[in-house]
Coordinates of C-alpha atoms in Angstrom, one line a residue:
M22 CA 14.1 -91.1 -47.3
A23 CA 12.1 -90.9 -44.1
S24 CA 10.9 -94.1 -42.9
G25 CA 7.4 -93.9 -43.3
S26 CA 7.3 -91.8 -46.4
S27 CA 4.3 -92.7 -48.8
S28 CA 6.8 -93.2 -51.5
S29 CA 8.3 -95.9 -50.1
G30 CA 5.5 -97.8 -51.3
T31 CA 4.4 -98.9 -47.8
P32 CA 1.1 -97.2 -47.0
Q33 CA 0.5 -94.8 -44.2
M34 CA -1.3 -95.5 -41.4
A35 CA -4.7 -93.1 -41.5
K36 CA -4.8 -90.3 -38.9
K37 CA -7.8 -90.0 -36.9
V38 CA -9.1 -86.9 -36.0
V39 CA -11.6 -86.3 -33.6
F40 CA -13.9 -83.3 -34.0
S41 CA -15.6 -81.3 -30.5
P42 CA -19.4 -81.3 -30.3
L43 CA -18.8 -77.9 -31.8
E44 CA -16.7 -78.5 -35.3
R45 CA -18.9 -81.6 -36.3
N46 CA -21.2 -79.6 -38.3
G47 CA -18.7 -77.5 -40.1
L48 CA -19.7 -74.5 -41.8
A49 CA -23.5 -75.1 -41.7
S50 CA -22.8 -75.2 -38.2
L51 CA -20.9 -71.7 -38.4
D52 CA -23.4 -70.4 -40.1
Q53 CA -26.3 -70.8 -37.6
K54 CA -23.6 -69.5 -34.9
L55 CA -23.4 -65.9 -36.9
A56 CA -27.0 -66.1 -37.2
M57 CA -27.2 -66.9 -33.6
A58 CA -25.6 -63.8 -32.6
K59 CA -26.5 -61.8 -34.9
R60 CA -30.4 -62.2 -33.2
C61 CA -28.3 -61.6 -30.1
S62 CA -26.7 -58.6 -30.0
H63 CA -30.1 -57.4 -32.1
E64 CA -32.1 -58.5 -29.3
G65 CA -29.4 -57.0 -26.6
V66 CA -29.5 -53.1 -28.9
V67 CA -33.9 -52.8 -28.9
A68 CA -33.1 -53.5 -25.1
G69 CA -30.7 -51.2 -24.4
A70 CA -32.4 -48.6 -26.8
K71 CA -36.1 -49.1 -24.5
A72 CA -34.2 -48.3 -21.3
A73 CA -32.4 -45.8 -22.9
V74 CA -35.8 -43.8 -23.8
L75 CA -36.9 -44.9 -20.2
A76 CA -34.4 -43.9 -18.7
T77 CA -33.7 -40.4 -20.5
V78 CA -37.8 -39.3 -19.1
A79 CA -36.9 -40.7 -15.6
S80 CA -34.5 -38.8 -15.0
A81 CA -35.3 -35.6 -17.7
V82 CA -38.8 -35.0 -15.4
P83 CA -36.6 -34.5 -11.7
T84 CA -33.9 -32.7 -13.0
L85 CA -36.2 -30.0 -14.8
A86 CA -38.5 -29.6 -12.1
S87 CA -35.7 -29.2 -9.3
V88 CA -34.1 -26.4 -11.7
R89 CA -37.3 -24.6 -11.7
M90 CA -38.3 -25.3 -8.5
L91 CA -35.4 -25.2 -6.2
P92 CA -33.0 -22.0 -6.2
W93 CA -29.6 -24.2 -5.4
A94 CA -30.3 -26.5 -8.5
R95 CA -31.0 -22.9 -10.5
T96 CA -27.8 -21.6 -9.5
Y97 CA -25.9 -24.7 -10.0
L98 CA -26.8 -26.6 -12.9
N99 CA -26.6 -25.3 -15.8
P100 CA -27.9 -26.3 -19.3
T101 CA -24.6 -28.4 -19.8
A102 CA -25.3 -29.7 -16.7
Q103 CA -28.9 -31.1 -16.8
A104 CA -27.7 -32.4 -20.3
L105 CA -25.1 -34.1 -19.1
I106 CA -27.2 -35.9 -16.1
I107 CA -29.5 -36.5 -18.0
S108 CA -27.6 -38.2 -21.2
S109 CA -25.2 -40.3 -18.8
A110 CA -28.2 -41.1 -17.2
A111 CA -29.6 -42.9 -20.4
G112 CA -26.0 -44.0 -21.4
A113 CA -25.5 -45.9 -18.6
A114 CA -29.2 -47.6 -19.0
Y115 CA -28.5 -48.4 -22.5
F116 CA -25.3 -50.3 -22.0
I117 CA -26.4 -52.4 -18.8
V118 CA -29.4 -53.4 -20.2
A119 CA -28.0 -54.3 -23.5
D120 CA -25.3 -56.6 -22.2
K121 CA -27.4 -58.5 -19.5
T122 CA -29.5 -59.0 -22.5
V123 CA -27.1 -60.4 -24.6
L124 CA -25.4 -62.5 -22.2
A125 CA -28.9 -64.1 -20.8
S126 CA -29.7 -64.8 -24.6
A127 CA -26.2 -66.3 -25.0
R128 CA -26.4 -68.3 -22.2
K129 CA -29.5 -69.4 -22.9
N130 CA -29.1 -70.5 -26.2
S131 CA -25.5 -72.5 -25.0
F132 CA -27.6 -74.1 -22.8
E133 CA -30.3 -75.6 -25.9
S134 CA -27.8 -76.3 -27.3
R135 CA -26.1 -78.9 -25.6
P136 CA -26.6 -83.1 -26.0
T137 CA -29.4 -84.3 -24.5
N138 CA -28.4 -87.7 -23.9
V139 CA -26.0 -86.9 -21.3
E140 CA -25.9 -89.2 -18.7
A141 CA -26.2 -88.7 -15.2

């Protein structure tokens, strides 16, 4: 048998387990992290949707006005091109703003979750 087995009658040394600050609270901490992640992503979706609506209006007005007023635009911008211009502006605005909002929220939450008793 191995020299450190429990069947030999000698007590084994207890292992000292060191948890990181993020793992100390266990499942309660995990539930808080999941709730925080859902809230951060929801904030990002809402902010992205607002930005997409604003970008749709901001790109649709000049696109549609130029098709009616400029001969070049009337000739070369068919309805598919107009829709592509408007929807690409809306999509880009959505993803940029949603990403920035989620990252800002995560950054804010990471600074709030740090221990405050750090000695300088």
